């Protein structure tokens, strides 16, 4: 079970939102590159970046901070990023910058052909992020809930060739209310490719619960508010996950 620290970028700072609301942002650092290095020193083996401004604008908005992070840690471990990725040129720019994987969210739902084209052009580097509220996919920075069920879209994108799916339960994101294990497992079993859980990770009991379902296709978990506010000690949590995997 791979635990992945999240660095959410808003106006160049590292923040966390509650349920995706931009006006509910808590700033944790004005130096995202230093924060990235901190998590690497704590034992992180992958980082998850989100360009929050880009997610709403539909184009990259935090390139300076992203570049600084990659210069600091990009050669040390894989780094993935989502938010505002709407075309192949943006993907190419990000991969050239040093990102390992790019995450397509809203654009995947609005334009499925884009995912197919991206998987062909950049095979092995495409992740789809599916954010859901009560099982229904949400887009546009979670502002719009669609009529698409998460499992149906997940299966389609798996067939297109994405390397994994990040599943976020919007209702739990940033709320410290526990991971939606049942929904995450259901999606993993439906799509047959690795699913990364996101939203609600709160304590070591969540780590234990996730490790128990790892054989069912839940390959990792993104953690944000819990490690920033201290309800989870990242190094301790990853150590526990490694021990449970033995």
JSON list of C-alpha atoms in Angstrom, two decimals:
[
{"chain": "A", "resi": 1, "resn": "UNK", "atom": "CA", "xyz": [0.00, 0.00, 0.00]},
{"chain": "A", "resi": 2, "resn": "UNK", "atom": "CA", "xyz": [1.62, 3.19, -1.21]},
{"chain": "A", "resi": 3, "resn": "UNK", "atom": "CA", "xyz": [0.78, 6.34, 0.75]},
{"chain": "A", "resi": 4, "resn": "UNK", "atom": "CA", "xyz": [1.04, 9.45, -1.41]},
{"chain": "A", "resi": 5, "resn": "UNK", "atom": "CA", "xyz": [1.30, 12.94, 0.13]},
{"chain": "A", "resi": 6, "resn": "UNK", "atom": "CA", "xyz": [-0.80, 15.55, -1.63]},
{"chain": "A", "resi": 7, "resn": "UNK", "atom": "CA", "xyz": [0.43, 19.03, -2.42]},
{"chain": "A", "resi": 8, "resn": "UNK", "atom": "CA", "xyz": [-2.51, 21.12, -3.56]},
{"chain": "A", "resi": 9, "resn": "UNK", "atom": "CA", "xyz": [-1.44, 24.39, -5.17]},
{"chain": "A", "resi": 10, "resn": "UNK", "atom": "CA", "xyz": [-3.44, 27.61, -5.01]},
{"chain": "A", "resi": 11, "resn": "UNK", "atom": "CA", "xyz": [-1.83, 30.87, -6.06]},
{"chain": "A", "resi": 12, "resn": "UNK", "atom": "CA", "xyz": [1.60, 29.35, -5.53]},
{"chain": "A", "resi": 13, "resn": "UNK", "atom": "CA", "xyz": [0.94, 28.10, -2.00]},
{"chain": "A", "resi": 14, "resn": "UNK", "atom": "CA", "xyz": [0.37, 24.63, -0.60]},
{"chain": "A", "resi": 15, "resn": "UNK", "atom": "CA", "xyz": [-3.23, 24.45, 0.68]},
{"chain": "A", "resi": 16, "resn": "UNK", "atom": "CA", "xyz": [-5.98, 22.01, 1.55]},
{"chain": "A", "resi": 17, "resn": "UNK", "atom": "CA", "xyz": [-9.65, 22.44, 0.71]},
{"chain": "A", "resi": 18, "resn": "UNK", "atom": "CA", "xyz": [-12.77, 21.07, 2.33]},
{"chain": "A", "resi": 19, "resn": "UNK", "atom": "CA", "xyz": [-14.99, 19.24, -0.17]},
{"chain": "A", "resi": 20, "resn": "UNK", "atom": "CA", "xyz": [-13.30, 21.04, -3.05]},
{"chain": "A", "resi": 21, "resn": "UNK", "atom": "CA", "xyz": [-14.47, 24.51, -2.05]},
{"chain": "A", "resi": 22, "resn": "UNK", "atom": "CA", "xyz": [-11.91, 27.14, -3.04]},
{"chain": "A", "resi": 23, "resn": "UNK", "atom": "CA", "xyz": [-13.18, 29.51, -0.33]},
{"chain": "A", "resi": 24, "resn": "UNK", "atom": "CA", "xyz": [-12.52, 26.79, 2.26]},
{"chain": "A", "resi": 25, "resn": "UNK", "atom": "CA", "xyz": [-8.75, 26.73, 1.75]},
{"chain": "A", "resi": 26, "resn": "UNK", "atom": "CA", "xyz": [-6.24, 26.37, 4.56]},
{"chain": "A", "resi": 27, "resn": "UNK", "atom": "CA", "xyz": [-2.70, 27.48, 3.67]},
{"chain": "A", "resi": 28, "resn": "UNK", "atom": "CA", "xyz": [-0.06, 25.11, 5.02]},
{"chain": "A", "resi": 29, "resn": "UNK", "atom": "CA", "xyz": [3.03, 26.46, 3.28]},
{"chain": "A", "resi": 30, "resn": "UNK", "atom": "CA", "xyz": [4.12, 29.28, 1.00]},
{"chain": "A", "resi": 31, "resn": "UNK", "atom": "CA", "xyz": [7.08, 27.13, -0.14]},
{"chain": "A", "resi": 32, "resn": "UNK", "atom": "CA", "xyz": [5.66, 24.06, -1.94]},
{"chain": "A", "resi": 33, "resn": "UNK", "atom": "CA", "xyz": [9.13, 22.83, -2.98]},
{"chain": "A", "resi": 34, "resn": "UNK", "atom": "CA", "xyz": [10.23, 22.73, 0.65]},
{"chain": "A", "resi": 35, "resn": "UNK", "atom": "CA", "xyz": [7.04, 20.88, 1.53]},
{"chain": "A", "resi": 36, "resn": "UNK", "atom": "CA", "xyz": [7.76, 18.33, -1.19]},
{"chain": "A", "resi": 37, "resn": "UNK", "atom": "CA", "xyz": [11.26, 17.78, 0.16]},
{"chain": "A", "resi": 38, "resn": "UNK", "atom": "CA", "xyz": [9.82, 17.37, 3.66]},
{"chain": "A", "resi": 39, "resn": "UNK", "atom": "CA", "xyz": [7.60, 14.48, 2.55]},
{"chain": "A", "resi": 40, "resn": "UNK", "atom": "CA", "xyz": [10.47, 12.85, 0.71]},
{"chain": "A", "resi": 41, "resn": "UNK", "atom": "CA", "xyz": [12.52, 12.97, 3.91]},
{"chain": "A", "resi": 42, "resn": "UNK", "atom": "CA", "xyz": [9.56, 11.40, 5.73]},
{"chain": "A", "resi": 43, "resn": "UNK", "atom": "CA", "xyz": [9.72, 8.42, 3.37]},
{"chain": "A", "resi": 44, "resn": "UNK", "atom": "CA", "xyz": [7.31, 9.30, 0.58]},
{"chain": "A", "resi": 45, "resn": "UNK", "atom": "CA", "xyz": [7.86, 7.24, -2.57]},
{"chain": "A", "resi": 46, "resn": "UNK", "atom": "CA", "xyz": [5.52, 9.26, -4.81]},
{"chain": "A", "resi": 47, "resn": "UNK", "atom": "CA", "xyz": [3.97, 12.73, -4.68]},
{"chain": "A", "resi": 48, "resn": "UNK", "atom": "CA", "xyz": [0.55, 13.92, -5.81]},
{"chain": "A", "resi": 49, "resn": "UNK", "atom": "CA", "xyz": [0.25, 17.51, -7.05]},
{"chain": "A", "resi": 50, "resn": "UNK", "atom": "CA", "xyz": [-2.95, 19.37, -7.86]},
{"chain": "A", "resi": 51, "resn": "UNK", "atom": "CA", "xyz": [-3.13, 22.68, -9.68]},
{"chain": "A", "resi": 52, "resn": "UNK", "atom": "CA", "xyz": [-6.34, 23.90, -8.06]},
{"chain": "A", "resi": 53, "resn": "UNK", "atom": "CA", "xyz": [-6.40, 27.16, -9.97]},
{"chain": "A", "resi": 54, "resn": "UNK", "atom": "CA", "xyz": [-5.82, 25.20, -13.17]},
{"chain": "A", "resi": 55, "resn": "UNK", "atom": "CA", "xyz": [-8.72, 22.88, -12.40]},
{"chain": "A", "resi": 56, "resn": "UNK", "atom": "CA", "xyz": [-11.08, 25.85, -12.42]},
{"chain": "A", "resi": 57, "resn": "UNK", "atom": "CA", "xyz": [-9.38, 27.76, -15.25]},
{"chain": "A", "resi": 58, "resn": "UNK", "atom": "CA", "xyz": [-8.95, 24.77, -17.56]},
{"chain": "A", "resi": 59, "resn": "UNK", "atom": "CA", "xyz": [-5.25, 25.48, -18.10]},
{"chain": "A", "resi": 60, "resn": "UNK", "atom": "CA", "xyz": [-2.03, 25.42, -16.05]},
{"chain": "A", "resi": 61, "resn": "UNK", "atom": "CA", "xyz": [-1.86, 28.15, -13.43]},
{"chain": "A", "resi": 62, "resn": "UNK", "atom": "CA", "xyz": [0.91, 27.12, -11.01]},
{"chain": "A", "resi": 63, "resn": "UNK", "atom": "CA", "xyz": [3.79, 26.31, -13.33]},
{"chain": "A", "resi": 64, "resn": "UNK", "atom": "CA", "xyz": [6.35, 28.17, -11.25]},
{"chain": "A", "resi": 65, "resn": "UNK", "atom": "CA", "xyz": [5.55, 26.17, -8.11]},
{"chain": "A", "resi": 66, "resn": "UNK", "atom": "CA", "xyz": [5.35, 22.91, -10.05]},
{"chain": "A", "resi": 67, "resn": "UNK", "atom": "CA", "xyz": [8.73, 23.54, -11.67]},
{"chain": "A", "resi": 68, "resn": "UNK", "atom": "CA", "xyz": [10.27, 24.33, -8.29]},
{"chain": "A", "resi": 69, "resn": "UNK", "atom": "CA", "xyz": [8.95, 21.08, -6.83]},
{"chain": "A", "resi": 70, "resn": "UNK", "atom": "CA", "xyz": [10.28, 19.04, -9.73]},
{"chain": "A", "resi": 71, "resn": "UNK", "atom": "CA", "xyz": [13.68, 20.71, -9.54]},
{"chain": "A", "resi": 72, "resn": "UNK", "atom": "CA", "xyz": [13.82, 19.83, -5.84]},
{"chain": "A", "resi": 73, "resn": "UNK", "atom": "CA", "xyz": [12.59, 16.23, -5.86]},
{"chain": "A", "resi": 74, "resn": "UNK", "atom": "CA", "xyz": [11.71, 15.23, -9.44]},
{"chain": "A", "resi": 75, "resn": "UNK", "atom": "CA", "xyz": [14.80, 13.05, -9.84]},
{"chain": "A", "resi": 76, "resn": "UNK", "atom": "CA", "xyz": [14.23, 11.37, -6.48]},
{"chain": "A", "resi": 77, "resn": "UNK", "atom": "CA", "xyz": [10.76, 9.90, -6.89]},
{"chain": "A", "resi": 78, "resn": "UNK", "atom": "CA", "xyz": [7.76, 9.83, -9.27]},
{"chain": "A", "resi": 79, "resn": "UNK", "atom": "CA", "xyz": [5.51, 12.89, -9.26]},
{"chain": "A", "resi": 80, "resn": "UNK", "atom": "CA", "xyz": [1.97, 12.98, -10.65]},
{"chain": "A", "resi": 81, "resn": "UNK", "atom": "CA", "xyz": [-0.19, 16.02, -11.27]},
{"chain": "A", "resi": 82, "resn": "UNK", "atom": "CA", "xyz": [-3.77, 16.90, -12.09]},
{"chain": "A", "resi": 83, "resn": "UNK", "atom": "CA", "xyz": [-5.72, 20.08, -12.63]},
{"chain": "A", "resi": 84, "resn": "UNK", "atom": "CA", "xyz": [-6.34, 21.98, -15.85]},
{"chain": "A", "resi": 85, "resn": "UNK", "atom": "CA", "xyz": [-5.09, 19.31, -18.25]},
{"chain": "A", "resi": 86, "resn": "UNK", "atom": "CA", "xyz": [-7.25, 19.67, -21.33]},
{"chain": "A", "resi": 87, "resn": "UNK", "atom": "CA", "xyz": [-5.01, 18.97, -24.35]},
{"chain": "A", "resi": 88, "resn": "UNK", "atom": "CA", "xyz": [-2.07, 16.90, -25.55]},
{"chain": "A", "resi": 89, "resn": "UNK", "atom": "CA", "xyz": [0.24, 19.92, -25.68]},
{"chain": "A", "resi": 90, "resn": "UNK", "atom": "CA", "xyz": [-0.19, 20.47, -21.94]},
{"chain": "A", "resi": 91, "resn": "UNK", "atom": "CA", "xyz": [0.57, 16.81, -21.25]},
{"chain": "A", "resi": 92, "resn": "UNK", "atom": "CA", "xyz": [3.72, 16.98, -23.34]},
{"chain": "A", "resi": 93, "resn": "UNK", "atom": "CA", "xyz": [4.83, 20.17, -21.56]},
{"chain": "A", "resi": 94, "resn": "UNK", "atom": "CA", "xyz": [4.35, 18.60, -18.14]},
{"chain": "A", "resi": 95, "resn": "UNK", "atom": "CA", "xyz": [6.13, 15.36, -19.01]},
{"chain": "A", "resi": 96, "resn": "UNK", "atom": "CA", "xyz": [9.02, 17.31, -20.50]},
{"chain": "A", "resi": 97, "resn": "UNK", "atom": "CA", "xyz": [9.13, 19.31, -17.27]},
{"chain": "A", "resi": 98, "resn": "UNK", "atom": "CA", "xyz": [9.76, 16.08, -15.36]},
{"chain": "A", "resi": 99, "resn": "UNK", "atom": "CA", "xyz": [6.37, 14.80, -14.23]},
{"chain": "A", "resi": 100, "resn": "UNK", "atom": "CA", "xyz": [6.00, 11.02, -14.27]},
{"chain": "A", "resi": 101, "resn": "UNK", "atom": "CA", "xyz": [2.24, 10.92, -14.80]},
{"chain": "A", "resi": 102, "resn": "UNK", "atom": "CA", "xyz": [-0.53, 13.35, -15.58]},
{"chain": "A", "resi": 103, "resn": "UNK", "atom": "CA", "xyz": [-4.06, 13.04, -14.26]},
{"chain": "A", "resi": 104, "resn": "UNK", "atom": "CA", "xyz": [-7.00, 13.81, -16.51]},
{"chain": "A", "resi": 105, "resn": "UNK", "atom": "CA", "xyz": [-10.19, 14.61, -14.66]},
{"chain": "A", "resi": 106, "resn": "UNK", "atom": "CA", "xyz": [-12.90, 16.88, -16.04]},
{"chain": "A", "resi": 107, "resn": "UNK", "atom": "CA", "xyz": [-11.64, 16.58, -19.61]},
{"chain": "A", "resi": 108, "resn": "UNK", "atom": "CA", "xyz": [-11.89, 12.78, -19.42]},
{"chain": "A", "resi": 109, "resn": "UNK", "atom": "CA", "xyz": [-15.60, 13.01, -18.68]},
{"chain": "A", "resi": 110, "resn": "UNK", "atom": "CA", "xyz": [-16.39, 15.77, -21.14]},
{"chain": "A", "resi": 111, "resn": "UNK", "atom": "CA", "xyz": [-14.22, 14.40, -23.94]},
{"chain": "A", "resi": 112, "resn": "UNK", "atom": "CA", "xyz": [-13.47, 10.66, -23.61]},
{"chain": "A", "resi": 113, "resn": "UNK", "atom": "CA", "xyz": [-11.72, 10.69, -26.98]},
{"chain": "A", "resi": 114, "resn": "UNK", "atom": "CA", "xyz": [-9.04, 12.89, -25.38]},
{"chain": "A", "resi": 115, "resn": "UNK", "atom": "CA", "xyz": [-8.17, 10.07, -22.96]},
{"chain": "A", "resi": 116, "resn": "UNK", "atom": "CA", "xyz": [-7.83, 7.59, -25.82]},
{"chain": "A", "resi": 117, "resn": "UNK", "atom": "CA", "xyz": [-5.57, 9.97, -27.74]},
{"chain": "A", "resi": 118, "resn": "UNK", "atom": "CA", "xyz": [-3.48, 10.71, -24.63]},
{"chain": "A", "resi": 119, "resn": "UNK", "atom": "CA", "xyz": [-3.00, 7.01, -23.88]},
{"chain": "A", "resi": 120, "resn": "UNK", "atom": "CA", "xyz": [-1.77, 6.43, -27.43]},
{"chain": "A", "resi": 121, "resn": "UNK", "atom": "CA", "xyz": [0.53, 9.44, -27.47]},
{"chain": "A", "resi": 122, "resn": "UNK", "atom": "CA", "xyz": [1.91, 9.03, -23.94]},
{"chain": "A", "resi": 123, "resn": "UNK", "atom": "CA", "xyz": [1.43, 5.36, -23.14]},
{"chain": "A", "resi": 124, "resn": "UNK", "atom": "CA", "xyz": [1.98, 4.50, -19.50]},
{"chain": "A", "resi": 125, "resn": "UNK", "atom": "CA", "xyz": [1.84, 8.08, -18.27]},
{"chain": "A", "resi": 126, "resn": "UNK", "atom": "CA", "xyz": [-1.91, 8.71, -18.10]},
{"chain": "A", "resi": 127, "resn": "UNK", "atom": "CA", "xyz": [-4.04, 8.46, -14.96]},
{"chain": "A", "resi": 128, "resn": "UNK", "atom": "CA", "xyz": [-7.73, 9.32, -14.85]},
{"chain": "A", "resi": 129, "resn": "UNK", "atom": "CA", "xyz": [-9.12, 11.02, -11.78]},
{"chain": "A", "resi": 130, "resn": "UNK", "atom": "CA", "xyz": [-12.74, 10.22, -11.04]},
{"chain": "A", "resi": 131, "resn": "UNK", "atom": "CA", "xyz": [-14.33, 12.33, -8.34]},
{"chain": "A", "resi": 132, "resn": "UNK", "atom": "CA", "xyz": [-17.74, 11.23, -7.17]},
{"chain": "A", "resi": 133, "resn": "UNK", "atom": "CA", "xyz": [-20.56, 12.32, -4.93]},
{"chain": "A", "resi": 134, "resn": "UNK", "atom": "CA", "xyz": [-22.78, 9.43, -3.86]},
{"chain": "A", "resi": 135, "resn": "UNK", "atom": "CA", "xyz": [-21.40, 7.36, -6.74]},
{"chain": "A", "resi": 136, "resn": "UNK", "atom": "CA", "xyz": [-21.98, 9.95, -9.47]},
{"chain": "A", "resi": 137, "resn": "UNK", "atom": "CA", "xyz": [-19.02, 11.60, -11.20]},
{"chain": "A", "resi": 138, "resn": "UNK", "atom": "CA", "xyz": [-18.42, 15.31, -10.56]},
{"chain": "A", "resi": 139, "resn": "UNK", "atom": "CA", "xyz": [-16.48, 17.66, -12.85]},
{"chain": "A", "resi": 140, "resn": "UNK", "atom": "CA", "xyz": [-15.36, 21.30, -13.14]},
{"chain": "A", "resi": 141, "resn": "UNK", "atom": "CA", "xyz": [-13.59, 21.36, -9.80]},
{"chain": "A", "resi": 142, "resn": "UNK", "atom": "CA", "xyz": [-16.50, 19.38, -8.31]},
{"chain": "A", "resi": 143, "resn": "UNK", "atom": "CA", "xyz": [-18.91, 22.21, -9.14]},
{"chain": "A", "resi": 144, "resn": "UNK", "atom": "CA", "xyz": [-21.05, 19.98, -11.41]},
{"chain": "A", "resi": 145, "resn": "UNK", "atom": "CA", "xyz": [-22.38, 16.49, -10.61]},
{"chain": "A", "resi": 146, "resn": "UNK", "atom": "CA", "xyz": [-23.02, 14.49, -13.79]},
{"chain": "A", "resi": 147, "resn": "UNK", "atom": "CA", "xyz": [-25.34, 11.58, -14.53]},
{"chain": "A", "resi": 148, "resn": "UNK", "atom": "CA", "xyz": [-22.39, 9.23, -15.08]},
{"chain": "A", "resi": 149, "resn": "UNK", "atom": "CA", "xyz": [-21.83, 6.44, -12.57]},
{"chain": "A", "resi": 150, "resn": "UNK", "atom": "CA", "xyz": [-18.19, 6.18, -11.53]},
{"chain": "A", "resi": 151, "resn": "UNK", "atom": "CA", "xyz": [-17.89, 2.44, -12.26]},
{"chain": "A", "resi": 152, "resn": "UNK", "atom": "CA", "xyz": [-19.20, 2.80, -15.81]},
{"chain": "A", "resi": 153, "resn": "UNK", "atom": "CA", "xyz": [-16.69, 5.50, -16.72]},
{"chain": "A", "resi": 154, "resn": "UNK", "atom": "CA", "xyz": [-13.91, 3.72, -14.87]},
{"chain": "A", "resi": 155, "resn": "UNK", "atom": "CA", "xyz": [-14.34, 0.58, -16.93]},
{"chain": "A", "resi": 156, "resn": "UNK", "atom": "CA", "xyz": [-14.28, 2.61, -20.15]},
{"chain": "A", "resi": 157, "resn": "UNK", "atom": "CA", "xyz": [-11.04, 4.39, -19.27]},
{"chain": "A", "resi": 158, "resn": "UNK", "atom": "CA", "xyz": [-9.38, 1.18, -18.17]},
{"chain": "A", "resi": 159, "resn": "UNK", "atom": "CA", "xyz": [-10.14, -0.21, -21.61]},
{"chain": "A", "resi": 160, "resn": "UNK", "atom": "CA", "xyz": [-8.59, 2.89, -23.18]},
{"chain": "A", "resi": 161, "resn": "UNK", "atom": "CA", "xyz": [-5.26, 2.13, -21.49]},
{"chain": "A", "resi": 162, "resn": "UNK", "atom": "CA", "xyz": [-4.90, 4.42, -18.47]},
{"chain": "A", "resi": 163, "resn": "UNK", "atom": "CA", "xyz": [-2.40, 3.02, -15.97]},
{"chain": "A", "resi": 164, "resn": "UNK", "atom": "CA", "xyz": [-4.58, 3.65, -12.90]},
{"chain": "A", "resi": 165, "resn": "UNK", "atom": "CA", "xyz": [-7.59, 5.53, -11.56]},
{"chain": "A", "resi": 166, "resn": "UNK", "atom": "CA", "xyz": [-7.66, 7.94, -8.64]},
{"chain": "A", "resi": 167, "resn": "UNK", "atom": "CA", "xyz": [-11.03, 7.76, -6.92]},
{"chain": "A", "resi": 168, "resn": "UNK", "atom": "CA", "xyz": [-12.06, 10.64, -4.68]},
{"chain": "A", "resi": 169, "resn": "UNK", "atom": "CA", "xyz": [-15.16, 10.60, -2.54]},
{"chain": "A", "resi": 170, "resn": "UNK", "atom": "CA", "xyz": [-16.00, 14.31, -2.54]},
{"chain": "A", "resi": 171, "resn": "UNK", "atom": "CA", "xyz": [-18.14, 14.08, 0.56]},
{"chain": "A", "resi": 172, "resn": "UNK", "atom": "CA", "xyz": [-15.15, 12.89, 2.57]},
{"chain": "A", "resi": 173, "resn": "UNK", "atom": "CA", "xyz": [-12.33, 14.94, 1.06]},
{"chain": "A", "resi": 174, "resn": "UNK", "atom": "CA", "xyz": [-10.72, 17.15, 3.66]},
{"chain": "A", "resi": 175, "resn": "UNK", "atom": "CA", "xyz": [-13.37, 16.19, 6.21]},
{"chain": "A", "resi": 176, "resn": "UNK", "atom": "CA", "xyz": [-11.28, 13.69, 8.22]},
{"chain": "A", "resi": 177, "resn": "UNK", "atom": "CA", "xyz": [-14.20, 11.23, 8.19]},
{"chain": "A", "resi": 178, "resn": "UNK", "atom": "CA", "xyz": [-12.51, 8.04, 6.99]},
{"chain": "A", "resi": 179, "resn": "UNK", "atom": "CA", "xyz": [-11.99, 6.49, 3.56]},
{"chain": "A", "resi": 180, "resn": "UNK", "atom": "CA", "xyz": [-14.96, 5.14, 1.63]},
{"chain": "A", "resi": 181, "resn": "UNK", "atom": "CA", "xyz": [-13.51, 1.62, 1.49]},
{"chain": "A", "resi": 182, "resn": "UNK", "atom": "CA", "xyz": [-16.63, -0.05, 0.07]},
{"chain": "A", "resi": 183, "resn": "UNK", "atom": "CA", "xyz": [-16.96, 2.30, -2.90]},
{"chain": "A", "resi": 184, "resn": "UNK", "atom": "CA", "xyz": [-13.22, 2.19, -3.63]},
{"chain": "A", "resi": 185, "resn": "UNK", "atom": "CA", "xyz": [-13.14, -1.60, -3.66]},
{"chain": "A", "resi": 186, "resn": "UNK", "atom": "CA", "xyz": [-16.25, -1.74, -5.81]},
{"chain": "A", "resi": 187, "resn": "UNK", "atom": "CA", "xyz": [-14.60, 0.48, -8.39]},
{"chain": "A", "resi": 188, "resn": "UNK", "atom": "CA", "xyz": [-11.32, -1.48, -8.31]},
{"chain": "A", "resi": 189, "resn": "UNK", "atom": "CA", "xyz": [-13.15, -4.75, -8.88]},
{"chain": "A", "resi": 190, "resn": "UNK", "atom": "CA", "xyz": [-15.13, -3.23, -11.75]},
{"chain": "A", "resi": 191, "resn": "UNK", "atom": "CA", "xyz": [-12.19, -1.75, -13.67]},
{"chain": "A", "resi": 192, "resn": "UNK", "atom": "CA", "xyz": [-9.48, -4.39, -13.17]},
{"chain": "A", "resi": 193, "resn": "UNK", "atom": "CA", "xyz": [-6.62, -1.85, -12.96]},
{"chain": "A", "resi": 194, "resn": "UNK", "atom": "CA", "xyz": [-5.05, -0.25, -9.88]},
{"chain": "A", "resi": 195, "resn": "UNK", "atom": "CA", "xyz": [-7.23, 2.23, -8.02]},
{"chain": "A", "resi": 196, "resn": "UNK", "atom": "CA", "xyz": [-5.77, 4.87, -5.72]},
{"chain": "A", "resi": 197, "resn": "UNK", "atom": "CA", "xyz": [-8.05, 5.99, -2.90]},
{"chain": "A", "resi": 198, "resn": "UNK", "atom": "CA", "xyz": [-8.43, 9.67, -2.11]},
{"chain": "A", "resi": 199, "resn": "UNK", "atom": "CA", "xyz": [-10.49, 11.60, 0.38]},
{"chain": "A", "resi": 200, "resn": "UNK", "atom": "CA", "xyz": [-11.09, 11.08, 4.08]},
{"chain": "A", "resi": 201, "resn": "UNK", "atom": "CA", "xyz": [-7.90, 9.36, 5.25]},
{"chain": "A", "resi": 202, "resn": "UNK", "atom": "CA", "xyz": [-7.82, 10.15, 8.96]},
{"chain": "A", "resi": 203, "resn": "UNK", "atom": "CA", "xyz": [-5.85, 7.72, 11.13]},
{"chain": "A", "resi": 204, "resn": "UNK", "atom": "CA", "xyz": [-3.95, 4.45, 11.26]},
{"chain": "A", "resi": 205, "resn": "UNK", "atom": "CA", "xyz": [-7.19, 2.47, 11.32]},
{"chain": "A", "resi": 206, "resn": "UNK", "atom": "CA", "xyz": [-7.82, 3.76, 7.79]},
{"chain": "A", "resi": 207, "resn": "UNK", "atom": "CA", "xyz": [-4.36, 2.52, 6.80]},
{"chain": "A", "resi": 208, "resn": "UNK", "atom": "CA", "xyz": [-5.15, -0.93, 8.19]},
{"chain": "A", "resi": 209, "resn": "UNK", "atom": "CA", "xyz": [-8.49, -1.00, 6.37]},
{"chain": "A", "resi": 210, "resn": "UNK", "atom": "CA", "xyz": [-6.87, -0.03, 3.08]},
{"chain": "A", "resi": 211, "resn": "UNK", "atom": "CA", "xyz": [-4.12, -2.63, 3.43]},
{"chain": "A", "resi": 212, "resn": "UNK", "atom": "CA", "xyz": [-6.78, -5.29, 3.99]},
{"chain": "A", "resi": 213, "resn": "UNK", "atom": "CA", "xyz": [-8.30, -4.57, 0.56]},
{"chain": "A", "resi": 214, "resn": "UNK", "atom": "CA", "xyz": [-5.04, -4.12, -1.34]},
{"chain": "A", "resi": 215, "resn": "UNK", "atom": "CA", "xyz": [-5.41, -7.60, -2.93]},
{"chain": "A", "resi": 216, "resn": "UNK", "atom": "CA", "xyz": [-8.71, -6.42, -4.41]},
{"chain": "A", "resi": 217, "resn": "UNK", "atom": "CA", "xyz": [-6.96, -3.75, -6.46]},
{"chain": "A", "resi": 218, "resn": "UNK", "atom": "CA", "xyz": [-6.60, -0.77, -4.14]},
{"chain": "A", "resi": 219, "resn": "UNK", "atom": "CA", "xyz": [-2.95, 0.08, -4.78]},
{"chain": "A", "resi": 220, "resn": "UNK", "atom": "CA", "xyz": [-2.47, 3.24, -2.78]},
{"chain": "A", "resi": 221, "resn": "UNK", "atom": "CA", "xyz": [-3.98, 6.19, -0.99]},
{"chain": "A", "resi": 222, "resn": "UNK", "atom": "CA", "xyz": [-3.49, 9.93, -1.31]},
{"chain": "A", "resi": 223, "resn": "UNK", "atom": "CA", "xyz": [-3.31, 11.75, 1.99]},
{"chain": "A", "resi": 224, "resn": "UNK", "atom": "CA", "xyz": [-3.58, 15.47, 2.61]},
{"chain": "A", "resi": 225, "resn": "UNK", "atom": "CA", "xyz": [-5.18, 17.16, 5.59]},
{"chain": "A", "resi": 226, "resn": "UNK", "atom": "CA", "xyz": [-4.42, 14.26, 7.95]},
{"chain": "A", "resi": 227, "resn": "UNK", "atom": "CA", "xyz": [-0.66, 14.54, 7.51]},
{"chain": "A", "resi": 228, "resn": "UNK", "atom": "CA", "xyz": [-0.69, 18.33, 7.52]},
{"chain": "A", "resi": 229, "resn": "UNK", "atom": "CA", "xyz": [-2.74, 18.61, 10.69]},
{"chain": "A", "resi": 230, "resn": "UNK", "atom": "CA", "xyz": [-0.99, 15.70, 12.40]},
{"chain": "A", "resi": 231, "resn": "UNK", "atom": "CA", "xyz": [-3.71, 13.10, 12.88]},
{"chain": "A", "resi": 232, "resn": "UNK", "atom": "CA", "xyz": [-1.44, 10.80, 10.86]},
{"chain": "A", "resi": 233, "resn": "UNK", "atom": "CA", "xyz": [2.33, 10.69, 11.16]},
{"chain": "A", "resi": 234, "resn": "UNK", "atom": "CA", "xyz": [3.31, 9.98, 7.55]},
{"chain": "A", "resi": 235, "resn": "UNK", "atom": "CA", "xyz": [6.50, 8.05, 8.27]},
{"chain": "A", "resi": 236, "resn": "UNK", "atom": "CA", "xyz": [4.73, 5.90, 10.86]},
{"chain": "A", "resi": 237, "resn": "UNK", "atom": "CA", "xyz": [1.79, 5.28, 8.52]},
{"chain": "A", "resi": 238, "resn": "UNK", "atom": "CA", "xyz": [3.95, 4.17, 5.59]},
{"chain": "A", "resi": 239, "resn": "UNK", "atom": "CA", "xyz": [5.97, 1.93, 7.91]},
{"chain": "A", "resi": 240, "resn": "UNK", "atom": "CA", "xyz": [2.73, 0.31, 9.11]},
{"chain": "A", "resi": 241, "resn": "UNK", "atom": "CA", "xyz": [1.53, -0.18, 5.54]},
{"chain": "A", "resi": 242, "resn": "UNK", "atom": "CA", "xyz": [4.83, -1.82, 4.61]},
{"chain": "A", "resi": 243, "resn": "UNK", "atom": "CA", "xyz": [4.65, -4.14, 7.61]},
{"chain": "A", "resi": 244, "resn": "UNK", "atom": "CA", "xyz": [1.08, -5.17, 6.81]},
{"chain": "A", "resi": 245, "resn": "UNK", "atom": "CA", "xyz": [2.08, -5.95, 3.23]},
{"chain": "A", "resi": 246, "resn": "UNK", "atom": "CA", "xyz": [4.68, -8.49, 4.29]}
]
